[in-house]
Amino acid sequence: MTEEKSGQPETIPSLEGHADALGRGRRVIPSDAIFCGQSSALIAHRDEIYTLRVTKQGKLVLNK
C-alpha cells in the first residue's frame, strides 16, 4: 500500500464485486497513480498513443 503526503496509507476503493478480476491475478491501479493530479494521461500501446481523460462527471474516456 502506498502512502499519501500526510504519511497516512492511501485508501483504495472497495474491491467488492471485483473478486473475479482479482482472482485471475489482475492488478488494481488507483487512478491517482495514473493521472498524478492531471485530468488526462497518455498511454502508449504498441505503435499507438491513446489519451485517457477524466470527464467533468468523473468518468473515464479513452481516445485514440
XYZ file of N, CA and C in Angstrom, residues 30 32 35 58:
12
model
N -4.768 2.388 -8.754
C -5.598 3.560 -8.452
C -5.419 4.620 -9.543
N -5.360 7.706 -9.331
C -4.425 8.761 -8.911
C -2.996 8.428 -9.338
N -2.982 9.378 -13.191
C -3.159 10.787 -13.562
C -2.211 11.742 -12.843
N -16.616 12.773 -13.754
C -15.754 11.833 -13.057
C -15.610 10.481 -13.737
